[in-house]
């Protein structure tokens, strides 16, 4: 068995690399202003994190949690909001674990990886739908709360030979409420690591047919806790789904919601990732389509910066689906142009005011 990160020590330079990655992420862009306010400076915080990890006395503030209702399906989720120090520690741990994550996480586990996301998954499903056959959609029940911290640290201890990394991961996991934390970058990557064992189990599923080995599954796609399996043979696909369900239950203590094997076609389209995929076209999921249309019409009635940003956030769904006739019939392309101009003008005004402030400060200093 191969191990990773042997003897690796987390130094201040490693913390700075993780800090740079955090700054480029949405969490960093949103919360970077809090560092000076809470810790004095980034330099002081980086020294504090590196020193506390080295001396095994890392202290983190309790996570604040709130209940969020999903607008698409009404589900209630408990979201955790970490301190900026813990957010940076998340990136320190994930950066240090990069060799293990790159080796274990499968190519078609597409969420949270740069260049892989909803669009890549939808295009792949469209290609595979052209081949015909059957598919099954498995949904892991309450994925994050069901993945125990003990399981995660057992996996890390098995594959990682670095006391600094193990200590940091144990400290982060101890701040959670039993399972993984929704809203945490470290939890997101650890969930992928745990589910990667199911991914590789599917890769190993074969049967012997006339003396030759044949894979039970032709394609697989994992997006967060959603699993899609494809095969030209209905019986093989059902067998693979049952084996995966048993593996997740017995080895990872994860349960799967009820599922059925569907035939690829117009009657049973693949509904996931915000799109409805059929062999001949890809459309937007019904509830997202209605919300997107409301956002575009609301911007026509009242042009505010908030409504303009909502328009631009929904535009990708129209752009990457077969919605050209809807866009042209309703004039959504013109709405999008006006929204972009408003956001661009607001950005130029903001940067201009910051530049003017900088000139004034320098002149005052002189």
CSV table of C-alpha atoms in Angstrom, one decimal:
chain,number,residue,atom,x,y,z
A,1,UNK,CA,0.0,0.0,0.0
A,2,UNK,CA,1.4,3.4,-1.0
A,3,UNK,CA,1.5,6.1,1.6
A,4,UNK,CA,1.8,9.9,1.2
A,5,UNK,CA,3.3,13.0,2.8
A,6,UNK,CA,5.9,11.0,4.6
A,7,UNK,CA,7.6,13.1,7.3
A,8,UNK,CA,6.1,16.4,5.9
A,9,UNK,CA,6.2,19.3,8.3
A,10,UNK,CA,3.8,22.2,7.9
A,11,UNK,CA,6.0,25.4,7.8
A,12,UNK,CA,5.0,29.0,7.6
A,13,UNK,CA,5.7,28.9,3.8
A,14,UNK,CA,3.1,26.2,3.4
A,15,UNK,CA,0.6,28.3,5.4
A,16,UNK,CA,1.3,31.2,3.0
A,17,UNK,CA,0.6,29.0,0.0
A,18,UNK,CA,-2.7,27.9,1.5
A,19,UNK,CA,-3.5,31.6,2.3
A,20,UNK,CA,-2.9,32.6,-1.3
A,21,UNK,CA,-5.3,29.8,-2.5
A,22,UNK,CA,-7.9,30.9,0.1
A,23,UNK,CA,-7.7,34.5,-1.2
A,24,UNK,CA,-8.5,33.4,-4.7
A,25,UNK,CA,-11.5,31.4,-3.5
A,26,UNK,CA,-15.0,32.9,-2.9
A,27,UNK,CA,-14.5,32.5,0.9
A,28,UNK,CA,-11.3,34.5,0.8
A,29,UNK,CA,-12.7,37.2,-1.5
A,30,UNK,CA,-15.6,37.6,0.9
A,31,UNK,CA,-13.9,37.4,4.2
A,32,UNK,CA,-10.3,38.7,3.7
A,33,UNK,CA,-11.2,42.1,5.3
A,34,UNK,CA,-11.7,40.3,8.6
A,35,UNK,CA,-8.1,39.3,9.0
A,36,UNK,CA,-6.8,42.8,9.9
A,37,UNK,CA,-9.8,43.4,12.1
A,38,UNK,CA,-9.5,40.1,14.1
A,39,UNK,CA,-5.8,39.2,14.0
A,40,UNK,CA,-4.0,42.5,13.2
A,41,UNK,CA,-2.3,41.4,10.0
A,42,UNK,CA,-2.0,38.4,7.7
A,43,UNK,CA,1.7,38.1,8.7
A,44,UNK,CA,0.6,37.7,12.4
A,45,UNK,CA,-2.1,35.1,11.5
A,46,UNK,CA,0.3,33.0,9.4
A,47,UNK,CA,2.9,32.9,12.1
A,48,UNK,CA,0.2,32.0,14.7
A,49,UNK,CA,-1.1,29.1,12.6
A,50,UNK,CA,2.3,27.7,11.8
A,51,UNK,CA,3.5,28.0,15.5
A,52,UNK,CA,0.3,26.5,17.0
A,53,UNK,CA,0.5,23.5,14.6
A,54,UNK,CA,4.2,22.9,15.4
A,55,UNK,CA,3.6,23.1,19.1
A,56,UNK,CA,0.3,21.1,19.0
A,57,UNK,CA,-1.9,23.8,20.5
A,58,UNK,CA,-4.1,25.0,17.7
A,59,UNK,CA,-7.1,26.9,19.0
A,60,UNK,CA,-10.1,27.6,16.8
A,61,UNK,CA,-13.3,29.5,17.5
A,62,UNK,CA,-16.6,27.5,17.7
A,63,UNK,CA,-18.4,27.2,14.4
A,64,UNK,CA,-21.6,29.3,14.0
A,65,UNK,CA,-24.4,27.4,12.4
A,66,UNK,CA,-27.7,28.4,10.8
A,67,UNK,CA,-30.5,26.6,9.0
A,68,UNK,CA,-30.9,27.3,5.3
A,69,UNK,CA,-33.9,26.4,3.2
A,70,UNK,CA,-33.0,25.4,-0.4
A,71,UNK,CA,-35.0,27.5,-2.9
A,72,UNK,CA,-35.2,24.7,-5.4
A,73,UNK,CA,-36.7,21.9,-3.3
A,74,UNK,CA,-37.4,23.3,0.2
A,75,UNK,CA,-34.8,21.1,2.0
A,76,UNK,CA,-33.5,22.4,5.3
A,77,UNK,CA,-29.7,22.3,5.7
A,78,UNK,CA,-27.6,23.3,8.6
A,79,UNK,CA,-24.8,25.4,7.3
A,80,UNK,CA,-21.6,26.1,9.3
A,81,UNK,CA,-19.7,29.4,9.2
A,82,UNK,CA,-16.1,29.0,10.2
A,83,UNK,CA,-13.8,31.7,11.5
A,84,UNK,CA,-11.2,33.0,9.0
A,85,UNK,CA,-8.5,31.2,10.9
A,86,UNK,CA,-10.2,27.9,10.5
A,87,UNK,CA,-11.0,28.6,6.8
A,88,UNK,CA,-7.3,29.1,6.2
A,89,UNK,CA,-6.5,26.0,8.2
A,90,UNK,CA,-8.9,24.1,5.9
A,91,UNK,CA,-6.8,25.2,2.9
A,92,UNK,CA,-3.6,24.3,4.8
A,93,UNK,CA,-4.8,20.7,5.3
A,94,UNK,CA,-6.2,20.3,1.8
A,95,UNK,CA,-3.0,21.7,0.2
A,96,UNK,CA,-0.9,19.3,2.3
A,97,UNK,CA,-3.1,16.4,1.4
A,98,UNK,CA,-2.9,17.2,-2.3
A,99,UNK,CA,-0.8,14.1,-3.2
A,100,UNK,CA,-3.4,11.8,-1.6
A,101,UNK,CA,-6.4,13.6,-3.0
A,102,UNK,CA,-4.9,13.6,-6.5
A,103,UNK,CA,-4.2,9.9,-6.3
A,104,UNK,CA,-7.5,8.7,-4.8
A,105,UNK,CA,-10.2,11.0,-6.2
A,106,UNK,CA,-11.5,9.7,-9.5
A,107,UNK,CA,-11.6,11.6,-12.8
A,108,UNK,CA,-15.4,11.7,-12.9
A,109,UNK,CA,-15.8,13.0,-9.4
A,110,UNK,CA,-16.4,16.4,-10.8
A,111,UNK,CA,-17.5,18.8,-8.0
A,112,UNK,CA,-15.2,21.5,-6.4
A,113,UNK,CA,-12.3,20.7,-8.8
A,114,UNK,CA,-11.2,23.6,-11.1
A,115,UNK,CA,-12.3,22.9,-14.7
A,116,UNK,CA,-14.8,20.3,-13.6
A,117,UNK,CA,-18.4,21.2,-12.6
A,118,UNK,CA,-22.0,21.2,-13.7
A,119,UNK,CA,-21.2,22.1,-17.3
A,120,UNK,CA,-18.6,19.3,-17.8
A,121,UNK,CA,-21.0,16.8,-16.1
A,122,UNK,CA,-24.0,17.9,-18.3
A,123,UNK,CA,-21.9,17.6,-21.5
A,124,UNK,CA,-20.6,14.2,-20.5
A,125,UNK,CA,-24.1,12.9,-19.7
A,126,UNK,CA,-25.3,14.2,-23.1
A,127,UNK,CA,-22.6,12.3,-24.9
A,128,UNK,CA,-23.3,9.1,-23.0
A,129,UNK,CA,-27.0,9.5,-23.6
A,130,UNK,CA,-26.3,9.4,-27.4
A,131,UNK,CA,-25.0,5.8,-26.9
A,132,UNK,CA,-28.4,4.7,-25.6
A,133,UNK,CA,-28.8,2.0,-23.0
A,134,UNK,CA,-29.8,2.5,-19.3
A,135,UNK,CA,-28.8,4.7,-16.4
A,136,UNK,CA,-29.5,4.7,-12.6
A,137,UNK,CA,-29.3,7.7,-10.3
A,138,UNK,CA,-28.2,7.0,-6.7
A,139,UNK,CA,-28.4,9.7,-4.0
A,140,UNK,CA,-26.5,9.3,-0.7
A,141,UNK,CA,-28.8,10.1,2.1
A,142,UNK,CA,-27.6,13.0,4.3
A,143,UNK,CA,-24.1,12.6,3.0
A,144,UNK,CA,-22.1,15.1,5.1
A,145,UNK,CA,-23.7,14.4,8.5
A,146,UNK,CA,-23.5,10.6,7.8
A,147,UNK,CA,-19.7,10.6,7.2
A,148,UNK,CA,-18.2,10.3,10.6
A,149,UNK,CA,-15.0,12.1,11.6
A,150,UNK,CA,-13.7,8.8,12.9
A,151,UNK,CA,-13.9,7.3,9.5
A,152,UNK,CA,-12.1,10.2,7.9
A,153,UNK,CA,-9.3,10.2,10.4
A,154,UNK,CA,-8.9,6.4,10.0
A,155,UNK,CA,-8.4,6.9,6.3
A,156,UNK,CA,-5.9,9.7,6.8
A,157,UNK,CA,-4.0,7.7,9.4
A,158,UNK,CA,-3.8,4.8,7.0
A,159,UNK,CA,-2.5,6.7,4.0
A,160,UNK,CA,-0.7,9.7,5.5
A,161,UNK,CA,2.6,9.5,7.4
A,162,UNK,CA,2.9,13.0,8.7
A,163,UNK,CA,2.2,13.8,12.3
A,164,UNK,CA,1.6,17.5,11.5
A,165,UNK,CA,-1.1,16.7,8.9
A,166,UNK,CA,-2.8,14.1,11.2
A,167,UNK,CA,-2.8,16.6,14.1
A,168,UNK,CA,-4.3,19.4,11.9
A,169,UNK,CA,-7.0,17.1,10.5
A,170,UNK,CA,-7.9,15.8,13.9
A,171,UNK,CA,-8.2,19.3,15.2
A,172,UNK,CA,-10.5,20.4,12.4
A,173,UNK,CA,-12.7,17.4,12.7
A,174,UNK,CA,-13.1,17.9,16.4
A,175,UNK,CA,-14.8,21.2,15.8
A,176,UNK,CA,-17.6,19.5,13.8
A,177,UNK,CA,-20.8,18.1,15.3
A,178,UNK,CA,-20.0,14.4,14.7
A,179,UNK,CA,-20.2,14.3,10.9
A,180,UNK,CA,-18.7,16.6,8.3
A,181,UNK,CA,-19.7,20.3,8.2
A,182,UNK,CA,-21.7,21.7,5.3
A,183,UNK,CA,-20.0,25.0,4.2
A,184,UNK,CA,-16.4,23.8,5.0
A,185,UNK,CA,-13.9,23.4,2.2
A,186,UNK,CA,-12.0,20.7,4.2
A,187,UNK,CA,-15.3,18.8,4.7
A,188,UNK,CA,-16.0,19.0,1.0
A,189,UNK,CA,-12.7,17.5,0.0
A,190,UNK,CA,-12.9,14.8,2.8
A,191,UNK,CA,-16.4,13.8,1.5
A,192,UNK,CA,-14.9,13.3,-1.9
A,193,UNK,CA,-12.0,11.3,-0.4
A,194,UNK,CA,-14.5,9.0,1.4
A,195,UNK,CA,-16.7,8.6,-1.7
A,196,UNK,CA,-13.7,7.8,-3.9
A,197,UNK,CA,-13.6,4.4,-2.4
A,198,UNK,CA,-17.1,3.8,-3.8
A,199,UNK,CA,-15.9,5.2,-7.2
A,200,UNK,CA,-13.0,2.7,-7.4
A,201,UNK,CA,-15.3,-0.1,-6.2
A,202,UNK,CA,-17.5,0.6,-9.3
A,203,UNK,CA,-14.4,0.5,-11.5
A,204,UNK,CA,-13.6,-3.0,-10.2
A,205,UNK,CA,-17.0,-4.4,-10.9
A,206,UNK,CA,-16.7,-7.0,-13.6
A,207,UNK,CA,-18.3,-10.3,-14.7
A,208,UNK,CA,-16.9,-13.2,-16.7
A,209,UNK,CA,-18.7,-13.7,-20.0
A,210,UNK,CA,-17.5,-16.6,-22.3
A,211,UNK,CA,-14.1,-16.5,-20.7
A,212,UNK,CA,-13.7,-12.8,-21.0
A,213,UNK,CA,-14.0,-10.1,-18.3
A,214,UNK,CA,-16.7,-7.5,-18.9
A,215,UNK,CA,-17.3,-4.3,-16.9
A,216,UNK,CA,-20.7,-4.0,-15.4
A,217,UNK,CA,-20.8,-0.2,-15.8
A,218,UNK,CA,-19.8,1.6,-19.0
A,219,UNK,CA,-19.6,5.1,-17.4
A,220,UNK,CA,-20.0,6.7,-14.0
A,221,UNK,CA,-20.3,10.3,-12.8
A,222,UNK,CA,-20.2,11.5,-9.2
A,223,UNK,CA,-21.3,15.0,-8.4
A,224,UNK,CA,-21.2,15.7,-4.6
A,225,UNK,CA,-23.6,13.0,-3.2
A,226,UNK,CA,-25.2,12.2,-6.6
A,227,UNK,CA,-24.1,9.1,-8.4
A,228,UNK,CA,-25.0,8.3,-12.1
A,229,UNK,CA,-24.1,4.9,-13.5
A,230,UNK,CA,-24.6,4.0,-17.2
A,231,UNK,CA,-24.6,0.7,-19.0
A,232,UNK,CA,-26.0,-0.8,-22.2
A,233,UNK,CA,-27.2,-3.9,-20.2
A,234,UNK,CA,-30.1,-3.4,-17.7
A,235,UNK,CA,-29.3,-6.5,-15.7
A,236,UNK,CA,-25.6,-5.5,-15.3
A,237,UNK,CA,-26.5,-2.0,-14.2
A,238,UNK,CA,-29.0,-3.3,-11.6
A,239,UNK,CA,-26.3,-5.6,-10.3
A,240,UNK,CA,-23.7,-2.9,-10.1
A,241,UNK,CA,-26.1,-0.5,-8.3
A,242,UNK,CA,-27.0,-3.1,-5.7
A,243,UNK,CA,-23.3,-3.9,-5.1
A,244,UNK,CA,-22.5,-0.2,-4.7
A,245,UNK,CA,-25.4,0.2,-2.3
A,246,UNK,CA,-24.1,-2.7,-0.2
A,247,UNK,CA,-20.5,-1.4,-0.3
A,248,UNK,CA,-21.5,2.1,0.8
A,249,UNK,CA,-23.6,0.7,3.6
A,250,UNK,CA,-21.1,-2.0,4.9
A,251,UNK,CA,-17.8,-0.2,4.4
A,252,UNK,CA,-18.7,3.6,4.7
A,253,UNK,CA,-21.9,3.4,6.8
A,254,UNK,CA,-23.8,5.5,4.1
A,255,UNK,CA,-27.3,4.7,3.0
A,256,UNK,CA,-28.8,5.4,-0.4
A,257,UNK,CA,-32.2,6.7,-1.2
A,258,UNK,CA,-34.6,4.4,-3.2
A,259,UNK,CA,-33.6,4.2,-6.9
A,260,UNK,CA,-34.7,2.6,-10.2
A,261,UNK,CA,-33.0,1.7,-13.4
A,262,UNK,CA,-34.2,4.0,-16.2
A,263,UNK,CA,-34.0,3.6,-20.0
A,264,UNK,CA,-32.2,6.6,-21.6
A,265,UNK,CA,-34.7,8.4,-23.8
A,266,UNK,CA,-37.4,11.1,-23.9
A,267,UNK,CA,-39.6,9.4,-21.4
A,268,UNK,CA,-37.1,9.2,-18.5
A,269,UNK,CA,-34.7,12.1,-18.9
A,270,UNK,CA,-31.7,12.6,-16.5
A,271,UNK,CA,-32.6,15.3,-14.1
A,272,UNK,CA,-29.6,16.6,-12.2
A,273,UNK,CA,-27.0,19.3,-11.9
A,274,UNK,CA,-29.6,22.0,-12.8
A,275,UNK,CA,-30.3,20.5,-16.2
A,276,UNK,CA,-32.6,17.9,-17.7
A,277,UNK,CA,-30.6,15.8,-20.2
A,278,UNK,CA,-32.1,13.9,-23.1
A,279,UNK,CA,-30.4,12.3,-26.1
A,280,UNK,CA,-31.4,15.1,-28.5
A,281,UNK,CA,-31.5,18.1,-26.2
A,282,UNK,CA,-30.5,19.6,-22.8
A,283,UNK,CA,-33.0,21.8,-21.1
A,284,UNK,CA,-33.0,23.7,-17.8
A,285,UNK,CA,-34.6,22.0,-14.8
A,286,UNK,CA,-38.2,23.3,-14.4
A,287,UNK,CA,-37.9,25.1,-11.1
A,288,UNK,CA,-34.6,26.8,-12.0
A,289,UNK,CA,-36.1,27.8,-15.4
A,290,UNK,CA,-39.0,29.5,-13.6
A,291,UNK,CA,-36.8,31.4,-11.2
A,292,UNK,CA,-34.5,32.5,-14.0
A,293,UNK,CA,-37.4,33.9,-16.0
A,294,UNK,CA,-38.6,35.8,-13.0
A,295,UNK,CA,-35.2,37.2,-12.4
A,296,UNK,CA,-35.0,38.5,-16.0
A,297,UNK,CA,-38.5,40.0,-15.9
A,298,UNK,CA,-37.8,41.6,-12.5
A,299,UNK,CA,-34.8,43.4,-13.9
A,300,UNK,CA,-36.9,44.8,-16.7
A,301,UNK,CA,-39.3,46.3,-14.1
A,302,UNK,CA,-36.7,47.6,-11.8
A,303,UNK,CA,-33.0,47.9,-12.8
A,304,UNK,CA,-31.0,47.5,-9.6
A,305,UNK,CA,-27.5,46.2,-9.1
A,306,UNK,CA,-28.8,43.2,-7.2
A,307,UNK,CA,-31.3,42.2,-9.9
A,308,UNK,CA,-28.5,42.7,-12.5
A,309,UNK,CA,-26.3,40.2,-10.6
A,310,UNK,CA,-29.1,37.7,-10.4
A,311,UNK,CA,-29.6,37.9,-14.2
A,312,UNK,CA,-25.9,37.3,-14.9
A,313,UNK,CA,-25.9,34.3,-12.4
A,314,UNK,CA,-28.8,32.6,-14.3
A,315,UNK,CA,-27.5,33.4,-17.8
A,316,UNK,CA,-25.2,30.4,-17.8
A,317,UNK,CA,-28.2,28.0,-17.7
A,318,UNK,CA,-29.6,29.6,-20.9
A,319,UNK,CA,-26.3,29.8,-22.6
A,320,UNK,CA,-25.3,26.1,-22.0
A,321,UNK,CA,-28.7,24.5,-22.7
A,322,UNK,CA,-30.9,24.3,-25.8
A,323,UNK,CA,-32.8,27.5,-24.9
A,324,UNK,CA,-32.0,29.7,-27.9
A,325,UNK,CA,-35.7,30.1,-29.0
A,326,UNK,CA,-36.7,31.0,-25.4
A,327,UNK,CA,-33.9,33.6,-25.2
A,328,UNK,CA,-34.8,35.2,-28.5
A,329,UNK,CA,-38.6,35.1,-28.1
A,330,UNK,CA,-38.4,36.8,-24.7
A,331,UNK,CA,-35.5,39.2,-25.5
A,332,UNK,CA,-33.4,37.8,-22.7
A,333,UNK,CA,-30.2,38.5,-24.6
A,334,UNK,CA,-30.9,42.3,-24.5
A,335,UNK,CA,-31.7,42.0,-20.8
A,336,UNK,CA,-28.4,40.3,-20.3
A,337,UNK,CA,-26.5,43.1,-22.1
A,338,UNK,CA,-28.1,45.8,-20.0
A,339,UNK,CA,-27.3,43.8,-16.8
A,340,UNK,CA,-23.6,43.5,-17.8
A,341,UNK,CA,-23.3,47.2,-18.6
A,342,UNK,CA,-24.8,48.1,-15.2
A,343,UNK,CA,-22.4,45.7,-13.3
A,344,UNK,CA,-19.4,47.0,-15.4
A,345,UNK,CA,-20.3,50.6,-14.6
A,346,UNK,CA,-20.7,49.9,-10.9
A,347,UNK,CA,-17.3,48.1,-10.9
A,348,UNK,CA,-15.5,51.0,-12.6
A,349,UNK,CA,-17.1,53.5,-10.3
A,350,UNK,CA,-16.0,51.5,-7.2
A,351,UNK,CA,-12.4,51.1,-8.5
A,352,UNK,CA,-12.3,54.7,-9.5
A,353,UNK,CA,-13.3,55.9,-6.0
A,354,UNK,CA,-10.7,53.6,-4.4
A,355,UNK,CA,-8.0,55.1,-6.8
A,356,UNK,CA,-9.1,58.7,-6.0
A,357,UNK,CA,-8.9,57.8,-2.3
A,358,UNK,CA,-5.4,56.5,-2.7
A,359,UNK,CA,-4.3,59.7,-4.5
A,360,UNK,CA,-5.8,61.9,-1.8
A,361,UNK,CA,-4.1,59.9,0.9
A,362,UNK,CA,-0.7,60.2,-0.8
A,363,UNK,CA,-1.2,63.9,-1.3
A,364,UNK,CA,-2.1,64.3,2.3
A,365,UNK,CA,1.0,62.4,3.3
A,366,UNK,CA,3.2,64.7,1.3
